[in-house]
Coordinates of N, CA and C in Angstrom, one line a residue:
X231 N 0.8 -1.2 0.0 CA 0.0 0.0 0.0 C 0.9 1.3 0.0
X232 N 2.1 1.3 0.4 CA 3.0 2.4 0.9 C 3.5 2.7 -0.7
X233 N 3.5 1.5 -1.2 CA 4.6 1.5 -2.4 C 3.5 2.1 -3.4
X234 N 2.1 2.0 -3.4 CA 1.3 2.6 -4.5 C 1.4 3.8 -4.3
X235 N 0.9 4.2 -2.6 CA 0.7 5.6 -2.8 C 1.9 6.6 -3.1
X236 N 3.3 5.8 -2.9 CA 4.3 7.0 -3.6 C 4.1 7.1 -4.7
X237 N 3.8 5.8 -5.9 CA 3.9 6.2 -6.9 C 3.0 6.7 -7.7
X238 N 1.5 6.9 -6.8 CA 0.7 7.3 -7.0 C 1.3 9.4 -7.0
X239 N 1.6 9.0 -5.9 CA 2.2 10.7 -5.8 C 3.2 11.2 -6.4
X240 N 3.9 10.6 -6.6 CA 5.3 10.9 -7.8 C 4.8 10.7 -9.1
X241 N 3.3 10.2 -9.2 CA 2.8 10.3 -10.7 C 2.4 11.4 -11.0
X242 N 1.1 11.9 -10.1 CA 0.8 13.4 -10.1 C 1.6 14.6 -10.3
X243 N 3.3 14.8 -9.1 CA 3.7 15.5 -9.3 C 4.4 15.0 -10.9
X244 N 5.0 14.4 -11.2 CA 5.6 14.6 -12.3 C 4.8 15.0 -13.6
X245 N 3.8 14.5 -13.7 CA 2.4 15.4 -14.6 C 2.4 17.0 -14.9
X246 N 2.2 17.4 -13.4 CA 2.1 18.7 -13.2 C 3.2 19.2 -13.6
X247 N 4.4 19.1 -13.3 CA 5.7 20.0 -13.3 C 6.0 19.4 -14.9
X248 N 5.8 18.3 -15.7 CA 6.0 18.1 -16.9 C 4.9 19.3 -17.9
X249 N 3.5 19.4 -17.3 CA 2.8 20.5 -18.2 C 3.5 21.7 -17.7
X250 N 4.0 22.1 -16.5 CA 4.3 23.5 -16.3 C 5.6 23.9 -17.0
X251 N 6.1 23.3 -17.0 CA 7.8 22.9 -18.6 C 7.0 23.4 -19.9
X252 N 6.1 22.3 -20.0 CA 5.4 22.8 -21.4 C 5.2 24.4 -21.6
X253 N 4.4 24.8 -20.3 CA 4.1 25.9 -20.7 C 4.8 27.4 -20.2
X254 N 5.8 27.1 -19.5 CA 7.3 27.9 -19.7 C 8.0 27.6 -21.2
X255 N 7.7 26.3 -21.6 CA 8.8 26.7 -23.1 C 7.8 27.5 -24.0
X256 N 7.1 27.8 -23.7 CA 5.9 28.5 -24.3 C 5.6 29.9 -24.4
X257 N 5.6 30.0 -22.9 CA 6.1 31.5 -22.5 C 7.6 31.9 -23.1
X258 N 8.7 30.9 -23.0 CA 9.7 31.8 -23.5 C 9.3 31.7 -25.1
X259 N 8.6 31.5 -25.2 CA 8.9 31.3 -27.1 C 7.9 32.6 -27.5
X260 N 7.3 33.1 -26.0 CA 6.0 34.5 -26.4 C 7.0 35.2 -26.2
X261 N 7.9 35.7 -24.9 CA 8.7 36.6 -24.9 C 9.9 37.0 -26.0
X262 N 10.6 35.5 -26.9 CA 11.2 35.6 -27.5 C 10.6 36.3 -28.9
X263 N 9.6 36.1 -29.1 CA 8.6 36.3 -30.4 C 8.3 37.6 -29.9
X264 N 8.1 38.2 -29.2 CA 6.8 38.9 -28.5 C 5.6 39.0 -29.3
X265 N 5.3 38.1 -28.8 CA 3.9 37.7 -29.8 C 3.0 36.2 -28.8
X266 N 2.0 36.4 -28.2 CA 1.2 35.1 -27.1 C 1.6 33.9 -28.2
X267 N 2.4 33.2 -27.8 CA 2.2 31.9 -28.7 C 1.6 30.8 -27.6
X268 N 1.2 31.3 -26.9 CA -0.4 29.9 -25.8 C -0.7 29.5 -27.1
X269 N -1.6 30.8 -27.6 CA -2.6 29.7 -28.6 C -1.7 29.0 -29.7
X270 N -0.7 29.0 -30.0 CA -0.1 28.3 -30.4 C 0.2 26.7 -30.0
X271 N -0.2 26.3 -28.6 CA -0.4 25.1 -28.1 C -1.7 24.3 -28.6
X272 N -2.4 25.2 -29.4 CA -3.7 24.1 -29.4 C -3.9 23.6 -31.2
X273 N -2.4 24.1 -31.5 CA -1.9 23.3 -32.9 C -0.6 22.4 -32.9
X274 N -0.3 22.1 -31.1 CA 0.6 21.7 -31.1 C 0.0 19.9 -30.2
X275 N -1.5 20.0 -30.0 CA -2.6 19.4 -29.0 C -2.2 18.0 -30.1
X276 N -2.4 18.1 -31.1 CA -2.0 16.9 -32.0 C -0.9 15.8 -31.4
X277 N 0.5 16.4 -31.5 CA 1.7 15.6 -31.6 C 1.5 15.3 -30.1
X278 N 0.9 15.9 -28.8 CA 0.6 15.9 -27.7 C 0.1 14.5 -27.6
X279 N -0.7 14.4 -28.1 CA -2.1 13.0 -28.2 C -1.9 12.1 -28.6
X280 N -0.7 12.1 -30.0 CA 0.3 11.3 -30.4 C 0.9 11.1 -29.8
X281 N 1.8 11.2 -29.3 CA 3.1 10.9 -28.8 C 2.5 10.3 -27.1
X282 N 1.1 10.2 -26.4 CA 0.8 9.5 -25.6 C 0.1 8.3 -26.1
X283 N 0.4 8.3 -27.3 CA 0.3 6.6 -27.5 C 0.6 5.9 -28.4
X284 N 2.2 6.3 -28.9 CA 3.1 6.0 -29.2 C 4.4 5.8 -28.6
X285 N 4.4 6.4 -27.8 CA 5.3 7.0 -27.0 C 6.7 6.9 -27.4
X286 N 6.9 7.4 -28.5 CA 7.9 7.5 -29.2 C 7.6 9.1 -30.2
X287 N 9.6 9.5 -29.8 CA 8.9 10.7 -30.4 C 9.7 10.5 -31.8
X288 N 10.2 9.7 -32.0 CA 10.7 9.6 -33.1 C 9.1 9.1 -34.2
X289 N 8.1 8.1 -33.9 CA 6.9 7.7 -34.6 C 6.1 9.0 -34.5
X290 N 6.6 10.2 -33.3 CA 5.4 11.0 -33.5 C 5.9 12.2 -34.9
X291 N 7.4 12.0 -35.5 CA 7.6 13.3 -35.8 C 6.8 13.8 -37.1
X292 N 6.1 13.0 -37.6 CA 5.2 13.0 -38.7 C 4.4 14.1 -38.4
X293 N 3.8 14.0 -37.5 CA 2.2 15.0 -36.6 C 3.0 16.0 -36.4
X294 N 4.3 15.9 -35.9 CA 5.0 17.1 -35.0 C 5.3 17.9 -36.0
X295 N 5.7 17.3 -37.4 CA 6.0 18.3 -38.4 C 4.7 19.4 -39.1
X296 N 4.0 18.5 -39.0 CA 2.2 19.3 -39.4 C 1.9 20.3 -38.3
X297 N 2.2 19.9 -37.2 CA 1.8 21.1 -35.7 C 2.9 22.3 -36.2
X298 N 4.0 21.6 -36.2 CA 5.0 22.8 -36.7 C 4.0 23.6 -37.8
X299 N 4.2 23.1 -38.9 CA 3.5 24.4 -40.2 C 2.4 25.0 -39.6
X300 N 1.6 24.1 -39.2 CA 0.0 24.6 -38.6 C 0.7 25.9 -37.6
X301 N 1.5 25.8 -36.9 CA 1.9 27.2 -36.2 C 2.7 28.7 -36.9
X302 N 2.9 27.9 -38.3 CA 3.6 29.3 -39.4 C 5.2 29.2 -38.9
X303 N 5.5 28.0 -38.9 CA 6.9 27.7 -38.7 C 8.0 27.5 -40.2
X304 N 8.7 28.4 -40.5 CA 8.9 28.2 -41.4 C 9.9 26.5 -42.0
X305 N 9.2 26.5 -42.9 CA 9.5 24.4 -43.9 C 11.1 23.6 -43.1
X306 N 11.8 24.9 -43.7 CA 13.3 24.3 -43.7 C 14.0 24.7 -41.9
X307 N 13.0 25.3 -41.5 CA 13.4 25.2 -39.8 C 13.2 23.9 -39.1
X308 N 11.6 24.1 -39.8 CA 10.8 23.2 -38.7 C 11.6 21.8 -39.5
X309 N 11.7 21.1 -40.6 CA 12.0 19.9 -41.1 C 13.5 19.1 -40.5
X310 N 14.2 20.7 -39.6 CA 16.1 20.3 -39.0 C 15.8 20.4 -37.9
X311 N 14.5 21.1 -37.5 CA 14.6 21.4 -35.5 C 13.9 19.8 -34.8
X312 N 12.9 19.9 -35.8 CA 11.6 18.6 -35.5 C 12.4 17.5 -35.0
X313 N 13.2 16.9 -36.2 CA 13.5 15.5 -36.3 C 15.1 15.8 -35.3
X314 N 15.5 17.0 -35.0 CA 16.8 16.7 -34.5 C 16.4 16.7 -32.4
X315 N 15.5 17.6 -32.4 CA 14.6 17.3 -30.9 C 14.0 16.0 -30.1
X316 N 13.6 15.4 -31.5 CA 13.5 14.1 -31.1 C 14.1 12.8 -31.1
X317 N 15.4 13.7 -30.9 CA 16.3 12.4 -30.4 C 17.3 13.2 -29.4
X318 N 17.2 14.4 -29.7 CA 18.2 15.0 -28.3 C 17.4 16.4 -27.1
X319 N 16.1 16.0 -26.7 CA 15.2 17.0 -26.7 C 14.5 16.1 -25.4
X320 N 14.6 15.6 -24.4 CA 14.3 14.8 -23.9 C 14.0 15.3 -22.5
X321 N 13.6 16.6 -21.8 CA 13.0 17.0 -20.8 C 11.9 16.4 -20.2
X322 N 10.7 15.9 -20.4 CA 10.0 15.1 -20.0 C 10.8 13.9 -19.3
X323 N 11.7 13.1 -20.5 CA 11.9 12.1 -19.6 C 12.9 12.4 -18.4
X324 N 13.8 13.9 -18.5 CA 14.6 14.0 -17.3 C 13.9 14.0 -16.4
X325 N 13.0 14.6 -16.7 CA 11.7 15.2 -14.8 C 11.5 13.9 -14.2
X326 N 11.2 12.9 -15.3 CA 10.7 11.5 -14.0 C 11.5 10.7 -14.0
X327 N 12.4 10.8 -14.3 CA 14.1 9.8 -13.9 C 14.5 10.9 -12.6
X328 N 14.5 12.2 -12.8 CA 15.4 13.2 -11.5 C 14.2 12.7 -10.7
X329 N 13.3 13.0 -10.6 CA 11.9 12.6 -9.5 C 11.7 11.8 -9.1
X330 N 11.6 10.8 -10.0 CA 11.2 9.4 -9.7 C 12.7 8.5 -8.7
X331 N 13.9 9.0 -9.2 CA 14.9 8.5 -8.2 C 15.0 9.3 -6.8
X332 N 14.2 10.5 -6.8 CA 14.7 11.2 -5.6 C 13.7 10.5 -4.5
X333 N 12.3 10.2 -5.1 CA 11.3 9.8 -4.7 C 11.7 8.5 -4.4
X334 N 12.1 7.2 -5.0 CA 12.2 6.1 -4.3 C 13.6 6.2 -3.8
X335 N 14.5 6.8 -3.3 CA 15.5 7.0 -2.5 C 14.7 7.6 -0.7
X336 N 13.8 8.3 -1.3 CA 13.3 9.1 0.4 C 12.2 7.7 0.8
X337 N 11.8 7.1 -0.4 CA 11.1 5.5 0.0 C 11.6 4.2 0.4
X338 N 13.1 5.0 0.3 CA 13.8 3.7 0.8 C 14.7 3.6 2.1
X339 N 14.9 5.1 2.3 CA 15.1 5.6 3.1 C 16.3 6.4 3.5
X340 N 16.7 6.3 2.0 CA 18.1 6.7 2.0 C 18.0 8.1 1.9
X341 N 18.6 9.1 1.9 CA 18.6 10.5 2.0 C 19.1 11.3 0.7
X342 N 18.6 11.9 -0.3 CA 18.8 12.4 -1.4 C 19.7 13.8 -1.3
X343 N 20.7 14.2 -1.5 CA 21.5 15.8 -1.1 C 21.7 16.4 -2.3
X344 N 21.8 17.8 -2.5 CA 22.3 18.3 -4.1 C 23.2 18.4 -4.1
X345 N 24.3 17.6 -3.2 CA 25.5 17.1 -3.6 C 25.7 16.1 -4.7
X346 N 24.7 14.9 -4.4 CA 24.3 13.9 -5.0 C 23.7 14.1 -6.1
X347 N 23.1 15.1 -6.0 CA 21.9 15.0 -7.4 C 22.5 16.2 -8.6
X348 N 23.3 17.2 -8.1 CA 23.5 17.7 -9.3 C 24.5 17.5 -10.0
X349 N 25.6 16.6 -9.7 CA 26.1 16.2 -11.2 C 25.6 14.7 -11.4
X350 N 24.5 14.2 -10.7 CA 23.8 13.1 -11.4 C 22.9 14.1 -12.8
X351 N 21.8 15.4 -12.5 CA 21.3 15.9 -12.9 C 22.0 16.5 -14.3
X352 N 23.4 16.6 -14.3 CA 24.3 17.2 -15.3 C 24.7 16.3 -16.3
X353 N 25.1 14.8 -15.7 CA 25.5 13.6 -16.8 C 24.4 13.0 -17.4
X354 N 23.0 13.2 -16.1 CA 21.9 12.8 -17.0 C 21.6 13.6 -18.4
X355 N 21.5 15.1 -18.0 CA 21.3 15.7 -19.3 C 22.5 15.5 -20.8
X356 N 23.4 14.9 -20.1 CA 24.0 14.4 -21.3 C 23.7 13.0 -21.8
X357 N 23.1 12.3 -21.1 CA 23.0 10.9 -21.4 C 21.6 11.4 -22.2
X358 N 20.8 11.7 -21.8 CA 19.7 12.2 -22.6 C 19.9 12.7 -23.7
X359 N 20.7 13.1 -24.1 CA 20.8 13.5 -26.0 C 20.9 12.2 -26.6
X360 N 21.9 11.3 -25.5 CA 22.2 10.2 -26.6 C 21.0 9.4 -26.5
X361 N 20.1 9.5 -26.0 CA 19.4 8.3 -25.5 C 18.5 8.0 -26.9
X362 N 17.7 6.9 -27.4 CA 17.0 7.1 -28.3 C 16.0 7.0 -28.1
X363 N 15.0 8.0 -29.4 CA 13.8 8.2 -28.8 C 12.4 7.1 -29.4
X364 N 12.9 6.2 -28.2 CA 12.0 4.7 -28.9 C 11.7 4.6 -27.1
X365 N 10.0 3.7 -26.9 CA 9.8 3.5 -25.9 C 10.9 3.0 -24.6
X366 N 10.8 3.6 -23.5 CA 11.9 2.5 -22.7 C 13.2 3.7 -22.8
X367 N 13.4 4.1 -24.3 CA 15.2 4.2 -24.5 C 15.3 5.2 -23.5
X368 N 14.9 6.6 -22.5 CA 15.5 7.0 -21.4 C 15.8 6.2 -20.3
X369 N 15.1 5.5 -19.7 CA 15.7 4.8 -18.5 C 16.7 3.9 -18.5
X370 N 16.6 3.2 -20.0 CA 17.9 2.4 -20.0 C 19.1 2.6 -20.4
X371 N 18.7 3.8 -20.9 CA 20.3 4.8 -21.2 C 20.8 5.3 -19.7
X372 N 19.5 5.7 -18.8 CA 19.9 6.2 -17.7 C 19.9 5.1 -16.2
X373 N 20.0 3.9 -16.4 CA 20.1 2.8 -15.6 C 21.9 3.1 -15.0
X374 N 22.4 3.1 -15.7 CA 24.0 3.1 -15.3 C 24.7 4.3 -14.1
X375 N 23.8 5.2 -14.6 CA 24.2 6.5 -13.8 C 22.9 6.3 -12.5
X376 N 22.1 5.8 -12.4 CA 20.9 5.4 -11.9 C 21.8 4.4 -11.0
X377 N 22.6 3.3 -10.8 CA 22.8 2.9 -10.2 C 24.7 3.0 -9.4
X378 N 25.2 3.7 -10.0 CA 26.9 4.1 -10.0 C 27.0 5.5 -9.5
X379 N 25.6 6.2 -9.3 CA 25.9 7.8 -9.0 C 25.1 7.8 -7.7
X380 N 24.1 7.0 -7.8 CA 22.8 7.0 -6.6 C 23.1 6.1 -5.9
X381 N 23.6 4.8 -6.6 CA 23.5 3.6 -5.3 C 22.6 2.8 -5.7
X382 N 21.3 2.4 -6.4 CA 20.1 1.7 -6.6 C 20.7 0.2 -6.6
X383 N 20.0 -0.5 -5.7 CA 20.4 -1.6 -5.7 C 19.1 -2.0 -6.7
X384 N 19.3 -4.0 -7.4 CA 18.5 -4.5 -8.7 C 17.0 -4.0 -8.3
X385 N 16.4 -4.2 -7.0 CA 15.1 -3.6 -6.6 C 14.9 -2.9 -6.7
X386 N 16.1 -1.3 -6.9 CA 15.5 -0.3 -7.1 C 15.5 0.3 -8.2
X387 N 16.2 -0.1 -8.8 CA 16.1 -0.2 -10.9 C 14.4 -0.5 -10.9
X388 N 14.4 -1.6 -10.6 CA 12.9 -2.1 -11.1 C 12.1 -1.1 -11.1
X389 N 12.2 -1.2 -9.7 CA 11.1 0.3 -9.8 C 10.7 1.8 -10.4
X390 N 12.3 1.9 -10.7 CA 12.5 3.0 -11.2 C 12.1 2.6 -13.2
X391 N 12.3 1.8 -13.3 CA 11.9 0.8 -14.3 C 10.3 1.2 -14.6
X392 N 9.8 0.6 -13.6 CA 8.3 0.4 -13.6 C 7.6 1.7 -13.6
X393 N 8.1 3.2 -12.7 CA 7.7 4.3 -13.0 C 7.5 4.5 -14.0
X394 N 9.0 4.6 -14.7 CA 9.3 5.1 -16.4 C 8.6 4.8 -17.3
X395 N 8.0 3.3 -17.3 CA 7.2 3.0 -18.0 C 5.6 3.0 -17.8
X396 N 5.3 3.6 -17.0 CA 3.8 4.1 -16.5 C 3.7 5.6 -16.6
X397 N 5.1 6.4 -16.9 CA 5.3 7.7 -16.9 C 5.3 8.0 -18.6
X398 N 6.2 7.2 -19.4 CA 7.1 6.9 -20.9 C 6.1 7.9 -21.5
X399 N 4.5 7.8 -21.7 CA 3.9 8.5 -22.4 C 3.5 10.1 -22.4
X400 N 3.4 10.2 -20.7 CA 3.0 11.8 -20.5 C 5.2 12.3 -21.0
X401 N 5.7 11.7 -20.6 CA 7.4 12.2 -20.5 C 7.7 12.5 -22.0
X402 N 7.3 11.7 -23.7 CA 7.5 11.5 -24.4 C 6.3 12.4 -24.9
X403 N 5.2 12.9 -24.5 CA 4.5 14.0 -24.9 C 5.0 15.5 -24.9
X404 N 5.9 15.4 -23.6 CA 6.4 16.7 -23.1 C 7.7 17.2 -24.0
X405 N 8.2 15.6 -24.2 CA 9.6 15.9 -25.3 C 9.0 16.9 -26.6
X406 N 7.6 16.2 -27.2 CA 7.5 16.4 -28.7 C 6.8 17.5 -28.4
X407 N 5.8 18.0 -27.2 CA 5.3 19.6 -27.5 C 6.1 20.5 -27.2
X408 N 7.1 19.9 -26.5 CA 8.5 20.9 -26.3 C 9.4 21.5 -27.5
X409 N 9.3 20.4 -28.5 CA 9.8 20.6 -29.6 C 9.4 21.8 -30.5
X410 N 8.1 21.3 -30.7 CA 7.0 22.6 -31.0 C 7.6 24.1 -31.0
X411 N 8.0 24.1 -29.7 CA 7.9 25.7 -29.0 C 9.6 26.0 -29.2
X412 N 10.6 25.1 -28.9 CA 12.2 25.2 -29.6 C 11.8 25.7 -31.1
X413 N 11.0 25.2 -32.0 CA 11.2 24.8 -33.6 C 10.5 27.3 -33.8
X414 N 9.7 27.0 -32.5 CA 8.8 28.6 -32.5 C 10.3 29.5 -32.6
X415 N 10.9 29.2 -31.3 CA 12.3 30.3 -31.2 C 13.2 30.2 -32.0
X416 N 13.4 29.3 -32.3 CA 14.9 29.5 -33.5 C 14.0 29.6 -34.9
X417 N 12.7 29.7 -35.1 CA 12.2 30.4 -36.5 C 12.3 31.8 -36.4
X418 N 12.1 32.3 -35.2 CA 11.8 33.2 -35.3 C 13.6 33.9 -34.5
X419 N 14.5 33.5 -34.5 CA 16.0 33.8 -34.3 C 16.7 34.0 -35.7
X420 N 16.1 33.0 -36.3 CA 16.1 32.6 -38.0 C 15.7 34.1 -38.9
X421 N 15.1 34.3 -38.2 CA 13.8 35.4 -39.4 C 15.1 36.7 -38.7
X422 N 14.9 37.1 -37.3 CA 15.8 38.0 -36.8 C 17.2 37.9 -37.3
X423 N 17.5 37.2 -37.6 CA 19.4 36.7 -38.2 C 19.2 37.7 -39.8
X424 N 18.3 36.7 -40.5 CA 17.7 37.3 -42.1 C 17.4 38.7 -42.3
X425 N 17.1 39.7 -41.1 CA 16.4 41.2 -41.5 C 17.9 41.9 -40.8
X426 N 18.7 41.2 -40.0 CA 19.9 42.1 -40.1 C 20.7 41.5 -41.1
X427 N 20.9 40.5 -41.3 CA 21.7 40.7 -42.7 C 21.8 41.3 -43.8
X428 N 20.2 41.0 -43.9 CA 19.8 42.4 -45.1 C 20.0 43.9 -44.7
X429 N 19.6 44.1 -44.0 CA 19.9 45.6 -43.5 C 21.5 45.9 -43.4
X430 N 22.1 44.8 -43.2 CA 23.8 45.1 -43.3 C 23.9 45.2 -44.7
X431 N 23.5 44.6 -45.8 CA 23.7 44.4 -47.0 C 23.4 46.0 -47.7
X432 N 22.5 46.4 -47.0 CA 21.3 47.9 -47.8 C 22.5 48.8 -47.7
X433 N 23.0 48.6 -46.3 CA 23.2 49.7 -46.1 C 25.4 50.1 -46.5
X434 N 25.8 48.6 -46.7 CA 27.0 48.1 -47.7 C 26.6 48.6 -49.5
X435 N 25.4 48.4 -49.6 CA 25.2 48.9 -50.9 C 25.0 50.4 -51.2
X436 N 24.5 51.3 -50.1 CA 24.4 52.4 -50.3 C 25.7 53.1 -50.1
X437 N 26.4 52.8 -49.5 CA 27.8 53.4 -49.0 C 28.6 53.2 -50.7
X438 N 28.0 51.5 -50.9 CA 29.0 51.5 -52.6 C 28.5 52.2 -53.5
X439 N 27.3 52.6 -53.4 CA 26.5 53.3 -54.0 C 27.3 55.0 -54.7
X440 N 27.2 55.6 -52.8 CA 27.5 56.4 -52.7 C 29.1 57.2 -52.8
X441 N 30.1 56.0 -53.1 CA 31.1 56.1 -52.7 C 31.4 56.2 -54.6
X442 N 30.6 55.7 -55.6 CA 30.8 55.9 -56.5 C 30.5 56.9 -57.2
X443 N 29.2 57.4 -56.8 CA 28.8 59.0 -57.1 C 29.5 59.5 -57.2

């Protein structure tokens, strides 16, 4: 009974704090644009719904590429941001590997310190680019550092095992609508890069212009 209701509670929280990610990458993608891109999430509700049941964001990048255009993302952005996010873009699955291990460590009774957790938190985020984005592939990219950084004896892999894969689809939704909102900023970094070049160009031409007068 003790062991459902943690994971009952480390399911909720990790939900929550996985949509509130979503919608901080969202907000920075309104600040970066200045322009509300919220509503921009309800063309992104697609690859969302996909990718919870598939749970793979590599099968979802089909939908993710349509949510892209559907949001006015320009072709040759969205076609290099999409498919490269979804294999190195993996925030969802960090939240319930960092949570889910801090959580069955205070269930087991060992004591979690941010001595301990932040360069687990640092190699994780590098293990996470490489990991692949097929069901399962975070936790067992992240089993090694899971057991060599934390301590997890084979019982507590399982578990952490058993989260991941009761978690895999909200974690692997958060990757692919995260992508969404990355593919929003660097279009629109893209477009900002393009209007000062040109303007450096105008203004190289009028000088040559002028210089020939």
């Amino acid at each position: 009974a003790a062991t459902v209701k943690m994971f009952a509670s480390l399911y909720a929280i990790i939900i929550v704090l996985q949509l509130l990610y979503i919608l901080s990458q969202f907000g920075l993608a309104s600040i970066v644009c200045r322009k509300n891109h919220f509503k921009s999430m309800k063309n992104a509700a697609p690859a969302y719904f996909t990718a919870l049941g598939t749970q793979s964001s590599a099968s979802t990048i089909p939908i993710a590429l349509n949510c892209a255009y559907n949001n006015n993302i320009n072709s040759d952005v969205a076609d290099f941001v999409v498919p490269l996010c979804a294999t190195i873009n993996l925030n969802g699955d960090t939240i319930c590997l960092v949570l889910g291990s801090m959580g069955i460590m205070l269930a087991s009774g060992m004591n979690p310190t941010f001595a301990m957790f932040a360069p687990f938190v640092f190699m994780l985020g590098v293990t996470m680019v490489a990991a692949p984005g097929v069901p399962g592939g975070g936790v067992m990219s992240a089993l090694g550092l899971i057991t060599s950084m934390l301590g997890f004896t084979d019982a507590d892999c399982a578990l952490m095992i058993a989260l991941y894969i009761a978690m895999d689809s909200f974690g692997t939704a958060c990757n692919v609508t995260g992508d969404g909102a990355l593919a929003i900023i660097i279009a629109a970094s893209s477009r900002a890069g393009r209007q000062v070049r040109l303007r450096r160009h105008r203004r190289m031409g009028m000088k040559t212009a002028g210089g020939t007068g």
